[in-house]
Coordinates of C-alpha atoms and ligand atoms in Angstrom, one line a residue:
X273 CA 11.9 -6.1 -28.1
X274 CA 10.5 -5.4 -24.6
X275 CA 8.9 -7.9 -22.7
X276 CA 5.3 -8.0 -21.0
X277 CA 5.8 -6.8 -18.1
X278 CA 8.0 -4.0 -19.6
X279 CA 5.5 -3.1 -21.8
X280 CA 2.6 -3.1 -19.2
X281 CA 4.2 -1.1 -17.0
X282 CA 5.2 1.1 -19.5
X283 CA 1.6 1.6 -20.5
X284 CA 0.5 1.8 -16.2
X285 CA 2.7 5.0 -15.7
X286 CA 1.3 6.4 -19.4
X287 CA -1.8 5.9 -17.4
X288 CA -0.7 7.5 -14.0
X289 CA 0.8 10.5 -15.9
X290 CA -2.1 10.9 -17.7
X291 CA -4.8 10.6 -15.1
X292 CA -2.4 13.3 -12.2
X293 CA -2.4 16.1 -15.8
X294 CA -6.4 15.4 -15.8
X295 CA -6.5 17.5 -12.4
X296 CA -3.4 19.2 -12.7
X297 CA -1.1 17.3 -10.4
X298 CA 2.2 16.1 -11.4
X299 CA 3.1 11.7 -12.0
X300 CA 6.4 12.2 -9.5
X301 CA 4.0 12.9 -6.2
X302 CA 2.9 9.2 -7.4
X303 CA 4.2 5.9 -6.4
X304 CA 3.9 2.9 -8.2
X305 CA 3.2 0.0 -5.9
X306 CA 3.8 -3.3 -8.5
X307 CA 1.5 -6.1 -6.8
X308 CA 3.7 -9.2 -7.5
X309 CA 1.5 -11.7 -4.6
X310 CA 0.8 -15.4 -6.1
X311 CA 3.8 -14.0 -9.4
X312 CA 7.3 -15.8 -9.3
X313 CA 10.7 -14.1 -8.8
X314 CA 11.4 -14.0 -12.7
X315 CA 8.2 -12.0 -13.4
X316 CA 9.7 -9.2 -10.4
X317 CA 13.0 -9.1 -12.0
X318 CA 11.5 -8.3 -15.1
X319 CA 9.9 -5.8 -13.9
X320 CA 12.7 -4.6 -12.2
X321 CA 14.3 -5.0 -15.3
X322 CA 12.0 -2.1 -16.2
X323 CA 12.9 0.2 -14.1
X324 CA 10.5 -0.5 -11.3
X325 CA 11.5 -0.8 -7.9
X326 CA 9.0 -0.7 -5.1
X327 CA 7.4 -3.8 -5.8
X328 CA 4.1 -5.3 -2.8
X329 CA 3.2 -8.8 -1.4
X330 CA -0.4 -9.1 0.9
X331 CA 1.5 -12.3 2.8
X332 CA 4.6 -12.4 5.2
X333 CA 5.8 -16.1 4.4
X334 CA 5.6 -15.4 0.5
X335 CA 7.3 -11.8 0.6
X336 CA 9.8 -13.1 2.7
X337 CA 11.0 -16.1 0.7
X338 CA 10.6 -13.0 -2.5
X339 CA 13.2 -10.6 0.2
X340 CA 16.0 -13.8 0.9
X341 CA 16.2 -14.3 -2.7
X342 CA 16.3 -11.0 -3.9
X343 CA 19.2 -9.7 -2.0
X344 CA 21.3 -9.2 -5.5
X345 CA 19.0 -5.7 -6.5
X346 CA 17.3 -3.3 -4.5
X347 CA 14.0 -3.3 -4.0
X348 CA 11.7 -1.3 -1.5
X349 CA 9.0 -4.3 -0.3
X350 CA 5.8 -2.9 1.1
X351 CA 3.1 -5.7 2.6
X352 CA -0.4 -5.3 1.4
X353 CA -2.2 -8.1 3.4
X354 CA -3.7 -8.1 7.3
X355 CA -0.6 -8.9 9.7
X356 CA -0.8 -10.9 12.7
X357 CA 0.4 -9.8 16.3
X358 CA 3.0 -12.6 16.8
X359 CA 4.2 -11.8 12.7
X360 CA 5.5 -8.6 14.1
X361 CA 9.2 -9.4 14.3
X362 CA 9.2 -11.2 10.9
X363 CA 7.3 -8.0 8.8
X364 CA 10.4 -6.2 9.6
X365 CA 11.9 -7.2 6.5
X366 CA 9.9 -5.5 4.8
X367 CA 10.2 -1.3 4.4
X368 CA 6.9 -0.9 4.4
X369 CA 4.2 -2.4 5.9
X370 CA 0.4 -0.7 4.8
X371 CA -2.2 -3.0 6.4
X372 CA -1.9 -1.2 10.4
X373 CA -5.0 -1.6 11.8
X374 CA -4.5 -1.5 15.8
X375 CA -2.8 0.1 18.4
X376 CA -1.5 -3.4 19.5
X377 CA 0.1 -3.9 16.4
X378 CA 1.4 -0.6 16.0
X379 CA 2.9 -0.6 19.6
X380 CA 4.0 -4.7 18.8
X381 CA 6.5 -2.7 15.4
X382 CA 7.4 0.0 17.7
X383 CA 9.0 -2.3 19.9
X384 CA 10.7 -4.3 17.6
X385 CA 11.5 -2.2 15.4
X386 CA 13.1 -0.4 18.6
X387 CA 15.1 -3.9 19.2
X388 CA 16.0 -4.9 15.5
X389 CA 17.4 -1.2 15.1
X390 CA 15.5 -0.8 11.9
X391 CA 12.4 0.5 11.6
X392 CA 10.2 -0.1 8.3
X393 CA 7.5 3.2 7.3
X394 CA 3.8 2.3 8.5
X395 CA 0.3 3.3 6.6
X396 CA -2.8 2.6 9.0
X397 CA -5.4 0.8 6.8
X398 CA -8.9 2.3 7.3
X399 CA -12.0 0.5 7.0
X400 CA -14.7 2.7 5.9
X401 CA -17.6 0.9 4.5
X402 CA -17.5 -1.2 7.6
X403 CA -16.9 -4.4 5.9
X404 CA -16.7 -7.9 8.8
X405 CA -14.9 -9.5 6.3
X406 CA -12.3 -6.8 5.5
X407 CA -9.7 -5.9 7.8
X408 CA -8.7 -2.1 9.0
X409 CA -9.0 0.3 10.9
X410 CA -13.3 2.1 11.4
X411 CA -12.2 5.9 11.0
X412 CA -14.0 6.7 14.4
X413 CA -10.7 4.4 16.0
X414 CA -7.8 6.4 14.1
X415 CA -7.2 9.4 15.6
X416 CA -6.6 7.7 18.9
X417 CA -3.8 4.9 17.1
X418 CA -2.8 8.3 15.2
X419 CA -2.3 10.2 19.2
X420 CA 0.3 6.7 19.7
X421 CA 1.2 7.2 16.8
X422 CA 2.9 10.2 17.2
X423 CA 4.2 8.8 21.0
X424 CA 6.5 5.4 19.1
X425 CA 10.1 5.3 19.5
X426 CA 10.9 4.1 16.2
X427 CA 8.7 3.3 13.6
X428 CA 6.9 6.2 11.6
X429 CA 3.6 6.2 9.7
X430 CA 3.9 8.3 6.5
X431 CA 0.1 7.5 5.5
X432 CA -3.9 6.0 5.6
X433 CA -4.7 2.7 3.6
X434 CA -7.7 2.1 1.7
X435 CA -9.2 -1.0 0.2
X436 CA -12.1 -0.2 -1.3
X437 CA -15.3 -2.4 -1.4
X438 CA -14.7 -4.0 -5.0
X439 CA -16.7 -1.5 -7.6
X440 CA -17.8 -2.5 -10.5
X441 CA -17.1 0.1 -12.5
X442 CA -14.2 2.4 -11.1
X443 CA -16.7 5.1 -10.7
X444 CA -18.4 3.3 -8.2
X445 CA -14.4 3.3 -6.0
X446 CA -14.6 7.5 -6.1
X447 CA -17.3 8.5 -3.2
X448 CA -14.4 5.6 -1.1
X449 CA -11.5 7.4 -2.2
X450 CA -13.1 10.7 -1.5
X451 CA -14.0 10.3 1.6
X452 CA -10.5 9.3 2.7
X453 CA -8.8 11.5 1.5
X454 CA -11.9 14.3 3.3
X455 CA -11.0 12.7 6.3
X456 CA -7.4 13.0 5.9
X457 CA -7.6 16.8 5.3
X458 CA -10.3 16.9 8.7
X459 CA -7.7 15.3 10.8
X460 CA -5.3 17.7 9.9
X461 CA -7.4 20.2 9.9
X462 CA -8.1 19.1 14.3
X463 CA -4.2 19.7 14.8
X464 CA -3.0 15.6 14.0
X465 CA 1.1 16.2 12.7
X466 CA 1.4 16.3 8.6
X467 CA 3.8 13.7 8.3
X468 CA 1.8 11.0 9.7
X469 CA -0.6 11.8 6.7
X470 CA 1.4 12.4 4.3
X471 CA 0.6 9.4 1.5
X472 CA -2.9 8.4 0.8
X473 CA -2.7 4.8 -0.8
X474 CA -5.3 3.4 -2.4
X475 CA -6.4 2.1 -6.0
X476 CA -5.3 -0.9 -7.7
X477 CA -5.4 -1.7 -11.3
X478 CA -9.2 -1.5 -12.2
X479 CA -8.8 2.5 -10.3
X480 CA -6.1 4.0 -9.5
X481 CA -7.0 6.7 -12.1
X482 CA -10.2 7.7 -10.5
X483 CA -8.2 7.4 -6.8
X484 CA -5.4 9.2 -8.8
X485 CA -7.8 12.6 -9.3
X486 CA -9.1 11.9 -5.8
X487 CA -5.6 12.1 -4.1
X488 CA -4.1 9.4 -4.3
X489 CA 0.0 9.2 -3.5
X490 CA 0.2 5.5 -4.1
X491 CA -1.2 2.9 -6.2
X492 CA -0.9 -0.4 -5.7
X493 CA -1.8 -2.2 -9.0
X494 CA -0.7 -5.6 -9.5
X495 CA -2.5 -7.8 -12.6
X496 CA -2.3 -4.8 -15.0
X497 CA 1.4 -5.6 -14.8
X498 CA 1.5 -8.5 -14.6
X499 CA -1.4 -10.3 -16.1
X500 CA -3.8 -12.7 -14.3
X501 CA -3.8 -14.3 -10.9
X502 CA -5.9 -16.7 -11.7
X503 CA -5.6 -17.7 -8.0
X504 CA -8.2 -17.2 -5.5
X505 CA -7.1 -13.8 -3.0
Ligands
LIG12 C1 -3.9 -7.3 -4.9 C2 -3.7 -6.8 -4.1 C3 -3.9 -5.4 -5.1 C4 -3.8 -5.3 -6.8 O1 -4.4 -6.2 -7.2 P1 -4.6 -6.1 -9.1 O2 -6.3 -5.9 -8.6 O3 -4.2 -7.4 -8.8 O4 -4.5 -4.1 -9.2 C5 -3.4 -4.0 -4.1 N1 -3.4 -4.0 -2.9 C6 -3.8 -4.9 -1.7 C7 -3.9 -4.5 -1.0 C8 -4.1 -6.8 -2.6 O5 -4.1 -7.1 -1.9

């Protein structure tokens, strides 16, 4: 018998496949990040046993703990939550950091990565809604960060990440996803190298199918795989 986590993973993968096909895309072009924040390592190991290889955490400390305790298996770890500049060096333990939201942080990460000799992939978190309480860079400031990224020595920016205002229905999220894709297309048309904008990380448990229809290449799914968190994030 597959575990709950294994069967929910199968269901999520099937939904990713169906959403991709509904717009003529291939599920192979979409990476599923299992968001394991607040869940114990045992849950991560179950998902790993079911074939899941990429996991996301939103706190540096909690992520580092799990990274340290799972060196016997081969996981790609994504940091999804806000990163303070003074934790840049520690965050290099992650394989990807999706929450880069300032030139300062980018350069701090680059300097640390150059010194350490290994560099995570970076995504720029974009704040489309101008929400005061959320992190992320306003779209108008993104081109300047991408310029700085092109000059980095060690780290590579590979795309954009979006957390839209919490939607009540999946369709409510669609305009935000579309807006991020259109911005990406506009920046590429304006001369930003395509490899800096290859990935669009958007879509969570409640709306990943809509995000895929709008061009997501990375979806970040927590509760639909692991169950409810019961803890306020
Ligand atoms: C928690 C979290 C997710 C996953 O949310 P679910 O609704 O549980 O799928 C995705 N992205 C980020 C940045 C998160 O913090």
